Every structure is written in structure tokens, then in C-alpha cells.
Amino acid sequence: MTNATHGTPAVAERVGTLDAPRSPYVRKKTTRGNYELYSWVFMRASGVVLVVLVFGHLFVNLMVGDGVEAIDFAFVGGKWTNPFWQVWDLLMLWLAMIHGTNGLRTIINDYAERDVTRGVLKGLLYLAFTIVVVLGTLVIFTFEPCPAGADPELLASFCTA
Amino acid sequence: MPTAQGGTLYRGREGMWSWVAHRVTGFAIFFFLLVHVTDTALVRVSPEAYNAVIGTYQTPLMGLGEAGLVAAIVFHAFNGIRIILVDFLAKGPRYQRVMLWIVLGLFVVTMAGFLPRHLMNVFGGQ
């Protein structure tokens, strides 16, 4: 028994905890909770909603009118004075960021084998998540479509009307 | 990297390659999202700052980049619905290959609707 010299009587311990023959199989209780299950459900639920939100976003910003050529400060001003688009974009921001962050978490868990590497990468990921979500949320709600002193040429038409 | 004794767990064909494409597109979309929220945040700086940065989105090079971005999003969206169907339909796994070809068909149709219009907006005479 080489193990005994290291103070780990592994074999003896395992023998001691063997189940009695023909006892029914009992799944081991995990102590980790159902986090991964909720994550799996969230990816599917948020994915369906995001298809609608993102396709709508792309259609209105890239297909209608002159598409990307028409996007400027006045265009954003026109959209975000409407609570409908504020809620749309807020929902899209949060769902997409959680969905994407959870996806990257999975990728990091798959490929970063060293504990330190995995920890650092996930730390950076959650930092980026926090900054972008807080920044985006603040911008949607503190946006001023007609800032005082700005060149009226650059603002939406309702600013000067 | 998922490895198994005596070889690899990667089995190729439609199942594996759609999974790879889903990962790669998701990864790319996530990083664009970080950039996109940040550039939009410039509306809080000044109209000039926002217009200057969004102006770079209207150049031919970025116009092609947007076409690639939309292609990545459209694939990720349709294949994501396929994944949900594979998971939740009783016969989902049996039809996963057929469903991938349907995804690719819908992808082609959607891009055929989007690309001409977008490329005309980007490259069309001003």
C-alpha cells in the first residue's frame, strides 16, 4: 500500500463505502444547484426573443429608407424620444449581453484548461459585461435629443420646430 | 479541449460543423456588440462625436463588414431555432440534418433580400 505512506488510505475507504449488493441506484446529490439548467433554459428563451428584437432592429436601421447611410444623431434622437424604442433597445441590450456573456462563459470553460487562465478570462468577461450594460442602460435613459447649444443642423427636426 | 482516449470527440459532418459555425458566429457577434454599445454611447458626448464615428460605418469597407455581421446574425438566429427544435421535439435529433439544410436555405433567402438593398445603400451613387 503505497498510498498509506501519504496518509490517504484511499482503497480502504472506498471498500468501506461500497453499496450493498442489488441496492437501488441513487443519483448522487450535487451541491452545485441547478445553475447550468437555468442557463440552458435562458439561452433558448432569450434566443427566441432576441431573434424578434434583433431582426426588427436590423430591419429598421439597415433596410428602411436609406439604411445605414441615414443613421446619425438626429436618427437616434427620433428613435429614443419614443418610449417604444427605448424599451425595445433596453430589452435587446440586456438579453443580448446576458446571452452573449453566457455563451462566452461556455467557450472559456471549454477551451481554457488552467484554473488561473479560466478565472482571469471570466473575470475580464464579467467586467466587460458590467461596463457595457451599465453604460448602455444609462445612455438610453439619460439621452438628450436636443442638447442646448448644439448645431441645429445636426438635430432632429422636432428640436427646432 | 474535449478529447477522448484514442482519438477525438469531434465527428465532423453537419452536426459538428453547424456547432462550430454557431460558436464562431456567436463569438464574433458578442465582440461587435461590445463595440456597438460603446459607439452608440457617444450620443451622450455630442452630436458631432456620434456622427463622426457612425460616419465610419457608412464607408465601403465597413459596409462589407455589416454584410458579414448580418450574415453571422442570420445564421446564428436560424441555427439557434434549429437547436431549440432538436432539443424540444421528440423527433428533433433524427431530423437535425434536414433542419440544417432548411436553415441554410432560409439563410440564402434572407441574405438575398438583405444584400442588394444594403449594398445599394452603401455603394449606391450619392
Tab-separated table of C-alpha atoms in Angstrom:
chain	number	residue	atom	x	y	z
A	1	MET	CA	0.000	0.000	0.000
A	2	THR	CA	1.959	2.991	-1.261
A	3	ASN	CA	-0.932	5.291	-0.509
A	4	ALA	CA	-0.718	4.696	3.192
A	5	THR	CA	2.642	6.447	3.412
A	6	HIS	CA	0.972	9.643	2.152
A	7	GLY	CA	-1.808	9.403	4.672
A	8	THR	CA	-4.508	8.607	2.091
A	9	PRO	CA	-5.940	5.168	2.729
A	10	ALA	CA	-7.981	5.518	-0.464
A	11	VAL	CA	-8.628	1.855	-1.138
A	12	ALA	CA	-9.706	1.018	2.388
A	13	GLU	CA	-12.061	3.964	2.472
A	14	ARG	CA	-13.661	3.084	-0.847
A	15	VAL	CA	-14.187	-0.501	0.197
A	16	GLY	CA	-15.833	0.747	3.370
A	17	THR	CA	-18.445	2.777	1.442
A	18	LEU	CA	-19.417	0.159	-1.129
A	19	ASP	CA	-23.168	-0.210	-1.528
A	20	ALA	CA	-24.808	-3.432	-0.510
A	21	PRO	CA	-25.409	-5.737	-3.493
A	22	ARG	CA	-28.576	-5.060	-5.508
A	23	SER	CA	-29.374	-1.852	-3.635
A	24	PRO	CA	-31.272	0.548	-5.912
A	25	TYR	CA	-29.228	3.146	-7.786
A	26	VAL	CA	-29.439	6.523	-6.120
A	27	ARG	CA	-28.199	9.528	-8.057
A	28	LYS	CA	-25.613	11.481	-6.043
A	29	LYS	CA	-26.997	14.763	-4.752
A	30	THR	CA	-24.931	17.540	-6.266
A	31	THR	CA	-24.153	20.568	-4.165
A	32	ARG	CA	-23.956	22.869	-7.170
A	33	GLY	CA	-27.634	23.655	-7.579
A	34	ASN	CA	-29.409	23.903	-10.903
A	35	TYR	CA	-27.426	26.832	-12.273
A	36	GLU	CA	-26.446	25.131	-15.541
A	37	LEU	CA	-30.036	24.047	-16.146
A	38	TYR	CA	-31.309	27.609	-15.752
A	39	SER	CA	-28.506	28.805	-18.039
A	40	TRP	CA	-29.541	26.270	-20.691
A	41	VAL	CA	-33.192	27.330	-20.462
A	42	PHE	CA	-32.259	31.012	-20.567
A	43	MET	CA	-30.225	30.586	-23.772
A	44	ARG	CA	-33.254	29.124	-25.531
A	45	ALA	CA	-35.861	31.542	-24.126
A	46	SER	CA	-33.752	34.662	-24.692
A	47	GLY	CA	-32.686	33.363	-28.109
A	48	VAL	CA	-36.275	33.274	-29.368
A	49	VAL	CA	-36.971	36.806	-28.093
A	50	LEU	CA	-33.661	38.087	-29.493
A	51	VAL	CA	-34.489	36.811	-32.988
A	52	VAL	CA	-37.505	39.165	-32.983
A	53	LEU	CA	-35.710	42.104	-31.319
A	54	VAL	CA	-32.522	41.925	-33.411
A	55	PHE	CA	-34.263	41.285	-36.756
A	56	GLY	CA	-36.565	44.248	-36.032
A	57	HIS	CA	-33.548	46.396	-35.132
A	58	LEU	CA	-31.674	45.421	-38.306
A	59	PHE	CA	-34.741	45.953	-40.486
A	60	VAL	CA	-35.494	49.445	-39.177
A	61	ASN	CA	-31.850	50.605	-39.142
A	62	LEU	CA	-30.468	48.941	-42.292
A	63	MET	CA	-33.399	48.237	-44.638
A	64	VAL	CA	-35.923	51.058	-44.213
A	65	GLY	CA	-35.215	54.294	-46.084
A	66	ASP	CA	-31.540	54.806	-46.872
A	67	GLY	CA	-30.396	52.164	-44.389
A	68	VAL	CA	-27.056	52.689	-42.692
A	69	GLU	CA	-26.499	55.871	-44.733
A	70	ALA	CA	-29.369	57.548	-42.876
A	71	ILE	CA	-28.064	56.885	-39.352
A	72	ASP	CA	-26.863	59.960	-37.497
A	73	PHE	CA	-27.506	61.791	-34.218
A	74	ALA	CA	-30.891	63.062	-35.443
A	75	PHE	CA	-31.942	59.491	-36.371
A	76	VAL	CA	-31.123	58.259	-32.860
A	77	GLY	CA	-32.881	61.324	-31.436
A	78	GLY	CA	-36.014	60.414	-33.378
A	79	LYS	CA	-35.980	56.837	-32.102
A	80	TRP	CA	-35.186	57.424	-28.438
A	81	THR	CA	-37.823	60.089	-27.867
A	82	ASN	CA	-40.229	57.189	-28.380
A	83	PRO	CA	-40.638	55.004	-25.270
A	84	PHE	CA	-41.356	52.049	-27.586
A	85	TRP	CA	-37.808	52.070	-28.962
A	86	GLN	CA	-36.335	52.836	-25.534
A	87	VAL	CA	-37.911	49.678	-24.130
A	88	TRP	CA	-37.054	47.705	-27.294
A	89	ASP	CA	-33.388	48.691	-27.135
A	90	LEU	CA	-33.136	48.244	-23.358
A	91	LEU	CA	-34.565	44.733	-23.582
A	92	MET	CA	-32.301	43.935	-26.523
A	93	LEU	CA	-29.237	45.274	-24.674
A	94	TRP	CA	-29.827	43.216	-21.544
A	95	LEU	CA	-30.904	39.988	-23.228
A	96	ALA	CA	-28.126	40.107	-25.831
A	97	MET	CA	-25.457	40.882	-23.246
A	98	ILE	CA	-26.549	38.114	-20.873
A	99	HIS	CA	-26.982	35.662	-23.777
A	100	GLY	CA	-23.580	36.573	-25.248
A	101	THR	CA	-21.774	36.605	-21.907
A	102	ASN	CA	-23.181	33.199	-21.051
A	103	GLY	CA	-22.102	31.917	-24.465
A	104	LEU	CA	-18.561	33.188	-23.959
A	105	ARG	CA	-18.525	31.698	-20.462
A	106	THR	CA	-19.232	28.326	-22.053
A	107	ILE	CA	-16.477	28.809	-24.642
A	108	ILE	CA	-13.958	29.806	-21.942
A	109	ASN	CA	-14.936	26.801	-19.820
A	110	ASP	CA	-14.388	24.541	-22.837
A	111	TYR	CA	-11.004	25.758	-24.010
A	112	ALA	CA	-9.182	27.377	-21.071
A	113	GLU	CA	-7.812	24.396	-19.194
A	114	ARG	CA	-5.752	26.080	-16.499
A	115	ASP	CA	-7.716	27.332	-13.494
A	116	VAL	CA	-5.895	30.666	-13.477
A	117	THR	CA	-6.452	31.289	-17.198
A	118	ARG	CA	-10.116	30.433	-16.857
A	119	GLY	CA	-10.504	32.689	-13.846
A	120	VAL	CA	-8.791	35.646	-15.486
A	121	LEU	CA	-10.734	35.339	-18.749
A	122	LYS	CA	-14.062	35.058	-16.938
A	123	GLY	CA	-13.120	37.997	-14.713
A	124	LEU	CA	-12.482	40.129	-17.817
A	125	LEU	CA	-15.722	38.873	-19.380
A	126	TYR	CA	-17.851	39.842	-16.366
A	127	LEU	CA	-16.078	43.200	-16.161
A	128	ALA	CA	-16.880	43.911	-19.834
A	129	PHE	CA	-20.475	42.771	-19.241
A	130	THR	CA	-20.923	45.142	-16.294
A	131	ILE	CA	-19.376	48.151	-18.033
A	132	VAL	CA	-21.330	47.718	-21.278
A	133	VAL	CA	-24.701	47.015	-19.635
A	134	VAL	CA	-24.396	49.931	-17.195
A	135	LEU	CA	-23.150	52.275	-19.929
A	136	GLY	CA	-25.850	51.248	-22.406
A	137	THR	CA	-28.650	51.481	-19.843
A	138	LEU	CA	-27.544	54.944	-18.699
A	139	VAL	CA	-27.294	56.172	-22.296
A	140	ILE	CA	-30.824	55.019	-23.198
A	141	PHE	CA	-32.337	56.822	-20.192
A	142	THR	CA	-30.193	59.962	-19.967
A	143	PHE	CA	-30.111	60.670	-23.711
A	144	GLU	CA	-30.837	64.316	-24.595
A	145	PRO	CA	-32.132	64.515	-28.201
A	146	CYS	CA	-31.934	68.326	-28.318
A	147	PRO	CA	-28.815	69.321	-26.366
A	148	ALA	CA	-28.572	73.051	-25.636
A	149	GLY	CA	-26.046	74.897	-27.761
A	150	ALA	CA	-25.711	72.137	-30.368
A	151	ASP	CA	-25.700	72.877	-34.089
A	152	PRO	CA	-29.429	72.716	-35.033
A	153	GLU	CA	-28.418	71.233	-38.403
A	154	LEU	CA	-27.354	68.051	-36.610
A	155	LEU	CA	-30.514	67.621	-34.551
A	156	ALA	CA	-33.874	66.019	-35.262
A	157	SER	CA	-36.417	68.339	-36.893
A	158	PHE	CA	-38.639	68.428	-33.767
A	159	CYS	CA	-35.832	70.168	-31.836
A	160	THR	CA	-36.224	73.384	-33.825
A	161	ALA	CA	-39.944	73.181	-34.550
B	1	MET	CA	-10.250	20.796	-25.463
B	2	PRO	CA	-12.621	17.835	-25.291
B	3	THR	CA	-10.518	14.815	-26.035
B	4	ALA	CA	-11.055	11.121	-25.597
B	5	GLN	CA	-8.690	8.221	-25.285
B	6	GLY	CA	-7.651	7.018	-28.700
B	7	GLY	CA	-8.875	9.984	-30.691
B	8	THR	CA	-11.169	12.929	-30.818
B	9	LEU	CA	-14.786	13.531	-29.889
B	10	TYR	CA	-15.297	15.689	-32.978
B	11	ARG	CA	-17.248	13.700	-35.522
B	12	GLY	CA	-17.491	16.056	-38.472
B	13	ARG	CA	-20.443	16.316	-40.813
B	14	GLU	CA	-23.480	18.577	-40.419
B	15	GLY	CA	-23.825	18.160	-36.655
B	16	MET	CA	-20.297	19.219	-35.753
B	17	TRP	CA	-19.836	21.913	-38.386
B	18	SER	CA	-23.116	23.657	-37.542
B	19	TRP	CA	-21.969	23.639	-33.907
B	20	VAL	CA	-18.611	25.162	-34.907
B	21	ALA	CA	-20.321	27.814	-37.037
B	22	HIS	CA	-22.728	28.621	-34.183
B	23	ARG	CA	-19.760	29.182	-31.838
B	24	VAL	CA	-17.729	31.247	-34.272
B	25	THR	CA	-20.672	33.484	-35.234
B	26	GLY	CA	-21.752	33.904	-31.596
B	27	PHE	CA	-18.207	34.837	-30.581
B	28	ALA	CA	-17.937	37.430	-33.378
B	29	ILE	CA	-21.380	38.927	-32.703
B	30	PHE	CA	-20.553	39.333	-28.990
B	31	PHE	CA	-17.463	41.414	-29.692
B	32	PHE	CA	-19.317	43.564	-32.200
B	33	LEU	CA	-21.977	44.119	-29.527
B	34	LEU	CA	-19.343	45.480	-27.099
B	35	VAL	CA	-18.110	47.910	-29.767
B	36	HIS	CA	-21.622	48.847	-30.908
B	37	VAL	CA	-22.929	49.790	-27.433
B	38	THR	CA	-19.791	51.861	-26.881
B	39	ASP	CA	-20.047	53.748	-30.190
B	40	THR	CA	-23.753	54.414	-29.577
B	41	ALA	CA	-22.841	55.804	-26.139
B	42	LEU	CA	-21.178	58.705	-27.991
B	43	VAL	CA	-24.652	60.283	-28.348
B	44	ARG	CA	-24.063	61.379	-24.744
B	45	VAL	CA	-20.840	63.168	-25.737
B	46	SER	CA	-22.013	65.359	-28.627
B	47	PRO	CA	-23.853	65.113	-31.960
B	48	GLU	CA	-20.521	65.769	-33.717
B	49	ALA	CA	-18.716	62.928	-31.917
B	50	TYR	CA	-21.502	60.457	-32.677
B	51	ASN	CA	-21.787	61.483	-36.333
B	52	ALA	CA	-18.021	61.246	-36.825
B	53	VAL	CA	-17.899	57.660	-35.579
B	54	ILE	CA	-21.129	56.481	-37.204
B	55	GLY	CA	-19.797	58.010	-40.439
B	56	THR	CA	-17.104	55.341	-40.489
B	57	TYR	CA	-19.906	52.733	-40.522
B	58	GLN	CA	-21.003	54.160	-43.875
B	59	THR	CA	-17.714	53.573	-45.708
B	60	PRO	CA	-17.500	50.731	-48.302
B	61	LEU	CA	-15.176	48.648	-46.113
B	62	MET	CA	-17.469	48.835	-43.080
B	63	GLY	CA	-20.444	48.298	-45.382
B	64	LEU	CA	-18.981	44.918	-46.293
B	65	GLY	CA	-18.316	44.309	-42.591
B	66	GLU	CA	-22.002	44.975	-41.846
B	67	ALA	CA	-22.970	42.473	-44.548
B	68	GLY	CA	-20.755	39.903	-42.808
B	69	LEU	CA	-22.219	40.824	-39.419
B	70	VAL	CA	-25.782	40.429	-40.665
B	71	ALA	CA	-24.831	37.087	-42.266
B	72	ALA	CA	-23.413	35.901	-38.918
B	73	ILE	CA	-26.540	37.046	-37.051
B	74	VAL	CA	-28.946	35.460	-39.552
B	75	PHE	CA	-27.138	32.103	-39.402
B	76	HIS	CA	-26.883	32.208	-35.599
B	77	ALA	CA	-30.600	33.064	-35.323
B	78	PHE	CA	-31.884	30.335	-37.669
B	79	ASN	CA	-29.479	27.697	-36.383
B	80	GLY	CA	-30.425	28.681	-32.816
B	81	ILE	CA	-34.056	27.896	-33.620
B	82	ARG	CA	-32.873	24.580	-35.101
B	83	ILE	CA	-31.050	23.796	-31.830
B	84	ILE	CA	-34.242	24.519	-29.873
B	85	LEU	CA	-36.221	22.207	-32.167
B	86	VAL	CA	-33.573	19.467	-31.860
B	87	ASP	CA	-33.810	19.789	-28.059
B	88	PHE	CA	-37.565	20.002	-27.647
B	89	LEU	CA	-39.113	17.998	-30.487
B	90	ALA	CA	-39.356	14.274	-29.872
B	91	LYS	CA	-38.036	13.628	-33.376
B	92	GLY	CA	-35.721	16.637	-33.353
B	93	PRO	CA	-32.395	14.764	-33.254
B	94	ARG	CA	-33.498	12.492	-36.098
B	95	TYR	CA	-34.162	15.477	-38.342
B	96	GLN	CA	-31.204	17.643	-37.304
B	97	ARG	CA	-29.510	17.240	-40.713
B	98	VAL	CA	-32.603	18.113	-42.716
B	99	MET	CA	-33.181	21.066	-40.441
B	100	LEU	CA	-29.646	22.338	-41.082
B	101	TRP	CA	-30.323	22.372	-44.820
B	102	ILE	CA	-33.572	24.246	-44.165
B	103	VAL	CA	-31.566	26.731	-42.056
B	104	LEU	CA	-29.109	27.220	-44.901
B	105	GLY	CA	-31.976	27.634	-47.393
B	106	LEU	CA	-33.634	30.293	-45.224
B	107	PHE	CA	-30.235	31.919	-44.771
B	108	VAL	CA	-29.788	32.248	-48.540
B	109	VAL	CA	-33.314	33.650	-48.988
B	110	THR	CA	-32.873	36.187	-46.168
B	111	MET	CA	-29.474	37.337	-47.407
B	112	ALA	CA	-30.843	37.595	-50.963
B	113	GLY	CA	-33.422	40.024	-49.568
B	114	PHE	CA	-30.947	41.983	-47.482
B	115	LEU	CA	-27.732	42.192	-49.510
B	116	PRO	CA	-28.919	44.024	-52.666
B	117	ARG	CA	-30.662	46.692	-50.624
B	118	HIS	CA	-27.779	47.140	-48.166
B	119	LEU	CA	-25.084	47.175	-50.862
B	120	MET	CA	-27.073	49.754	-52.844
B	121	ASN	CA	-27.297	51.912	-49.711
B	122	VAL	CA	-23.547	51.626	-49.172
B	123	PHE	CA	-22.256	51.745	-52.753
B	124	GLY	CA	-25.164	53.486	-54.500
B	125	GLY	CA	-24.436	56.903	-56.002
B	126	GLN	CA	-24.943	59.817	-53.671
